[in-house]
Coordinates of N, CA and C in Angstrom, one line a residue:
M1 N 128.3 132.8 41.6 CA 128.0 132.9 43.0 C 126.9 134.1 43.1
S2 N 125.8 133.9 43.6 CA 124.9 135.0 43.8 C 125.1 135.8 45.1
A3 N 124.3 136.7 45.2 CA 124.5 137.6 46.4 C 124.3 137.1 47.6
S4 N 123.1 135.9 47.6 CA 122.9 135.4 48.8 C 123.6 134.2 49.1
E5 N 124.5 133.7 48.2 CA 125.5 132.3 48.4 C 126.8 132.8 48.9
T6 N 127.4 132.0 49.7 CA 128.7 132.2 50.2 C 129.4 131.2 49.8
E7 N 130.7 131.0 49.5 CA 131.4 130.1 49.1 C 132.0 129.5 50.4
L8 N 132.5 130.4 51.2 CA 133.2 130.0 52.5 C 132.3 130.0 53.7
E9 N 132.4 128.9 54.6 CA 131.6 128.9 55.7 C 132.3 128.9 57.1
K10 N 133.5 128.4 57.0 CA 134.4 128.3 58.0 C 135.7 128.9 57.8
L11 N 136.5 129.3 59.0 CA 137.9 129.6 58.9 C 138.7 128.7 58.5
S12 N 138.5 127.3 58.7 CA 139.2 126.2 58.3 C 139.4 126.0 56.7
Q13 N 138.5 126.5 56.3 CA 138.6 126.5 54.6 C 139.8 127.3 54.1
L14 N 140.3 128.3 55.2 CA 141.3 129.1 54.4 C 142.6 128.2 54.3
S15 N 142.6 127.0 54.8 CA 144.0 126.2 54.9 C 144.0 125.7 53.4
Y16 N 142.8 125.7 52.6 CA 142.9 125.3 51.1 C 143.3 126.5 50.2
F17 N 143.6 127.7 50.8 CA 144.0 128.9 50.1 C 145.6 128.6 49.7
D18 N 146.0 129.0 48.4 CA 147.5 129.1 48.3 C 148.1 130.4 48.6
N19 N 149.2 130.6 48.6 CA 149.8 131.8 49.2 C 149.4 133.3 48.5
L20 N 149.1 133.1 46.9 CA 148.7 134.1 46.5 C 147.2 134.6 47.0
A21 N 146.5 133.4 47.2 CA 145.0 133.8 47.5 C 145.2 134.4 48.9
L22 N 145.9 133.7 49.8 CA 146.1 134.4 51.1 C 146.6 135.9 51.3
Y23 N 147.4 136.0 50.2 CA 148.0 137.4 50.1 C 146.8 138.4 49.8
Y24 N 146.1 138.1 48.7 CA 145.0 138.9 48.4 C 144.1 139.1 49.5
L25 N 143.9 138.1 50.3 CA 143.1 138.3 51.3 C 143.5 139.2 52.6
C26 N 144.7 138.9 52.8 CA 145.3 139.7 53.7 C 145.5 141.3 53.5
I27 N 145.8 141.5 52.1 CA 146.1 143.0 51.7 C 144.6 143.6 51.5
E28 N 143.3 142.6 51.5 CA 142.2 143.4 51.1 C 141.5 143.6 52.4
S29 N 142.0 143.1 53.6 CA 141.2 143.1 55.0 C 141.9 144.0 55.7
P30 N 141.1 144.9 56.3 CA 141.7 145.9 57.4 C 142.5 145.2 58.4
P31 N 143.7 145.9 59.0 CA 144.6 145.1 59.7 C 143.7 144.8 61.2
Q32 N 142.9 145.7 61.5 CA 142.1 145.4 62.8 C 141.2 143.9 62.7
T33 N 140.6 143.7 61.6 CA 139.7 142.4 61.1 C 140.8 141.6 61.4
L34 N 141.9 141.4 60.7 CA 143.0 140.6 60.6 C 143.4 140.1 61.9
A35 N 143.7 141.0 62.9 CA 144.4 140.6 64.1 C 143.3 140.0 65.1
L36 N 142.0 140.5 64.8 CA 141.0 140.0 65.8 C 140.7 138.6 65.0
A37 N 140.6 138.5 63.7 CA 140.1 137.1 63.3 C 141.1 136.1 63.7
F38 N 142.5 136.5 63.8 CA 143.6 135.4 64.1 C 143.3 134.9 65.4
F39 N 142.5 135.4 66.3 CA 142.3 135.0 67.6 C 141.3 133.6 67.4
E40 N 140.9 133.5 66.3 CA 139.5 132.5 66.0 C 140.2 131.6 65.0
M41 N 141.3 131.7 64.6 CA 141.6 130.7 63.6 C 142.8 129.7 64.2
D42 N 143.0 128.5 63.5 CA 144.1 127.4 63.7 C 145.4 128.3 63.6
E43 N 146.4 127.8 64.3 CA 147.7 128.3 64.2 C 148.2 128.2 62.8
K44 N 148.2 127.0 62.2 CA 148.9 127.0 61.2 C 148.2 128.0 59.9
I45 N 147.0 128.0 60.0 CA 146.2 129.1 59.0 C 146.9 130.4 59.2
S46 N 146.9 130.8 60.6 CA 147.3 132.4 60.9 C 148.8 132.4 60.5
G47 N 149.5 131.4 60.9 CA 150.9 131.4 60.5 C 151.2 131.6 59.2
S48 N 150.4 130.9 58.1 CA 150.6 130.9 56.7 C 150.3 132.4 56.3
M49 N 149.3 133.1 56.9 CA 148.8 134.3 56.5 C 149.7 135.4 56.9
L50 N 150.2 135.3 58.0 CA 151.3 136.2 58.6 C 152.5 136.1 57.6
G51 N 152.9 134.6 57.2 CA 153.9 134.5 56.3 C 154.1 135.3 55.0
V52 N 152.7 135.6 54.7 CA 152.6 136.0 53.1 C 152.7 137.8 53.3
L53 N 152.6 138.2 54.6 CA 152.7 139.8 54.6 C 154.3 140.2 54.6
D54 N 154.2 141.4 54.4 CA 155.7 142.1 54.4 C 155.8 142.3 56.0
V55 N 157.0 142.7 56.3 CA 157.6 142.7 57.7 C 156.8 143.7 58.4
K56 N 156.8 145.0 57.6 CA 156.1 146.1 58.4 C 154.7 145.8 58.7
R57 N 153.9 145.2 57.8 CA 152.4 144.7 58.2 C 152.4 144.0 59.1
R58 N 152.9 142.8 59.0 CA 153.2 141.8 60.0 C 153.4 142.4 61.4
K59 N 154.4 143.1 61.6 CA 154.7 143.8 62.9 C 153.4 144.5 63.4
Y60 N 152.8 145.3 62.5 CA 151.5 146.0 62.8 C 150.4 145.1 63.3
I61 N 150.3 144.0 62.7 CA 149.2 143.1 63.1 C 149.5 142.4 64.4
H62 N 150.8 142.2 64.6 CA 151.1 141.5 65.8 C 150.8 142.9 67.2
E63 N 151.1 144.0 66.9 CA 150.9 144.9 67.6 C 149.4 145.1 67.9
L64 N 148.8 145.1 67.1 CA 147.0 145.2 67.2 C 146.6 143.9 67.9
M65 N 147.1 142.8 67.9 CA 146.8 141.7 68.7 C 147.1 141.6 69.8
A66 N 148.2 142.3 70.3 CA 148.5 142.4 71.7 C 147.7 143.6 72.3
L67 N 147.2 144.5 71.6 CA 146.3 145.6 72.3 C 145.1 144.9 72.4
Q68 N 144.6 143.9 71.4 CA 143.1 143.6 71.5 C 143.0 142.2 72.0
K69 N 143.8 141.7 72.7 CA 143.6 140.2 73.1 C 142.7 140.2 74.2
N70 N 141.9 141.1 75.0 CA 141.0 141.2 75.8 C 139.6 141.5 75.3
V71 N 139.6 141.5 73.9 CA 138.2 142.0 73.2 C 137.4 140.8 73.6
S72 N 135.9 141.1 73.5 CA 135.2 140.1 73.7 C 135.0 139.2 72.4
K73 N 134.6 137.9 72.7 CA 134.6 136.8 72.2 C 133.6 137.1 70.7
E74 N 132.7 137.9 71.0 CA 131.7 138.4 69.8 C 132.3 139.2 68.9
E75 N 133.3 140.1 69.2 CA 133.9 140.9 68.4 C 134.8 140.0 67.7
K76 N 135.6 139.1 68.1 CA 136.3 138.2 67.4 C 135.8 137.4 66.4
E77 N 134.6 137.0 66.7 CA 133.9 136.0 66.0 C 133.4 136.7 64.6
A78 N 133.0 138.0 65.1 CA 132.4 139.1 63.9 C 133.6 139.4 62.9
A79 N 134.7 139.7 63.5 CA 135.8 139.7 62.7 C 136.2 138.6 61.8
A80 N 135.9 137.2 62.5 CA 136.3 136.2 61.5 C 135.2 136.0 60.3
S81 N 134.0 136.5 60.6 CA 132.9 136.4 59.8 C 133.3 137.5 58.6
G82 N 133.6 138.6 58.9 CA 134.0 139.6 58.1 C 135.1 139.1 57.2
L83 N 136.1 138.3 57.8 CA 137.1 138.0 56.8 C 136.6 136.9 56.0
L84 N 135.8 136.0 56.2 CA 135.2 135.3 55.0 C 134.4 136.1 54.2
L85 N 133.8 137.0 54.3 CA 132.9 137.7 53.6 C 134.0 138.5 52.5
I86 N 134.9 138.9 53.1 CA 136.0 139.7 52.3 C 136.7 138.4 51.2
A87 N 137.0 137.2 51.7 CA 137.3 136.2 50.9 C 136.3 135.8 50.0
D88 N 135.1 135.7 50.2 CA 133.9 135.6 49.2 C 133.8 136.6 48.3
G89 N 134.2 138.0 48.7 CA 134.3 138.9 47.7 C 135.3 138.9 46.7
L90 N 136.4 138.4 47.2 CA 137.6 138.1 46.2 C 137.4 136.9 45.4
I91 N 136.8 136.0 45.7 CA 136.3 135.0 44.9 C 135.2 135.4 43.6
S92 N 134.1 136.2 44.0 CA 133.3 136.6 43.3 C 134.0 137.6 42.2
R93 N 134.9 138.3 42.6 CA 135.7 139.3 41.8 C 136.9 138.5 40.9
N94 N 136.8 137.1 41.0 CA 137.9 136.1 40.2 C 139.2 136.6 40.6
L95 N 139.5 137.1 41.6 CA 141.1 137.3 42.1 C 141.3 135.9 42.7
I96 N 140.3 135.2 43.2 CA 140.6 133.6 43.8 C 139.7 132.7 43.0
S97 N 140.2 131.8 42.5 CA 139.3 130.9 41.8 C 139.4 129.3 42.8
K98 N 138.3 128.8 42.7 CA 138.2 127.4 43.1 C 138.4 126.3 42.2
Q99 N 139.2 125.4 42.7 CA 139.4 124.2 41.9 C 139.5 123.2 42.7
G100 N 138.5 122.5 42.5 CA 137.9 121.3 43.6 C 137.6 122.0 45.0
Q101 N 138.6 121.3 45.8 CA 138.3 122.0 47.3 C 139.4 123.0 47.5
Y102 N 140.3 123.5 46.5 CA 141.4 124.2 46.7 C 141.0 125.6 46.1
Y103 N 141.8 126.9 46.6 CA 141.4 128.1 46.2 C 143.0 128.5 45.8
F104 N 142.9 129.1 44.7 CA 144.2 129.7 44.0 C 143.9 131.2 43.6
G105 N 145.0 132.0 44.0 CA 145.1 133.5 43.6 C 145.4 133.5 42.2
T106 N 144.7 134.4 41.5 CA 144.7 134.8 40.0 C 145.7 135.6 40.0
K107 N 146.8 135.4 39.0 CA 147.7 136.5 38.8 C 147.1 137.7 37.9
K108 N 147.4 138.9 38.5 CA 146.8 140.1 37.8 C 148.0 140.4 36.6
E109 N 147.2 140.7 35.5 CA 147.8 141.2 34.5 C 148.4 142.6 34.1

């Protein structure tokens, strides 16, 4: 993947990530970015992402979401775009690999 290419174009593609890939995405993303991006994504995807987080971080994300629910649509969309860029970075670093239409986290040794 070259610097000008992106693997992911829509948040809905995150539904093809396995739990390890989602975990990597969640721990690599700033909490505020996650909180704002959750407003833009499907409930099933955000639920899966919250499910891979530890309890403390999940609670913190929920608190941020409550504080930021009135943030502008542009800021929420920017966070969603940022989340996709982070995911692309994980793919380019081979922490997430694509197999067909699915994405799998690569176990660290």
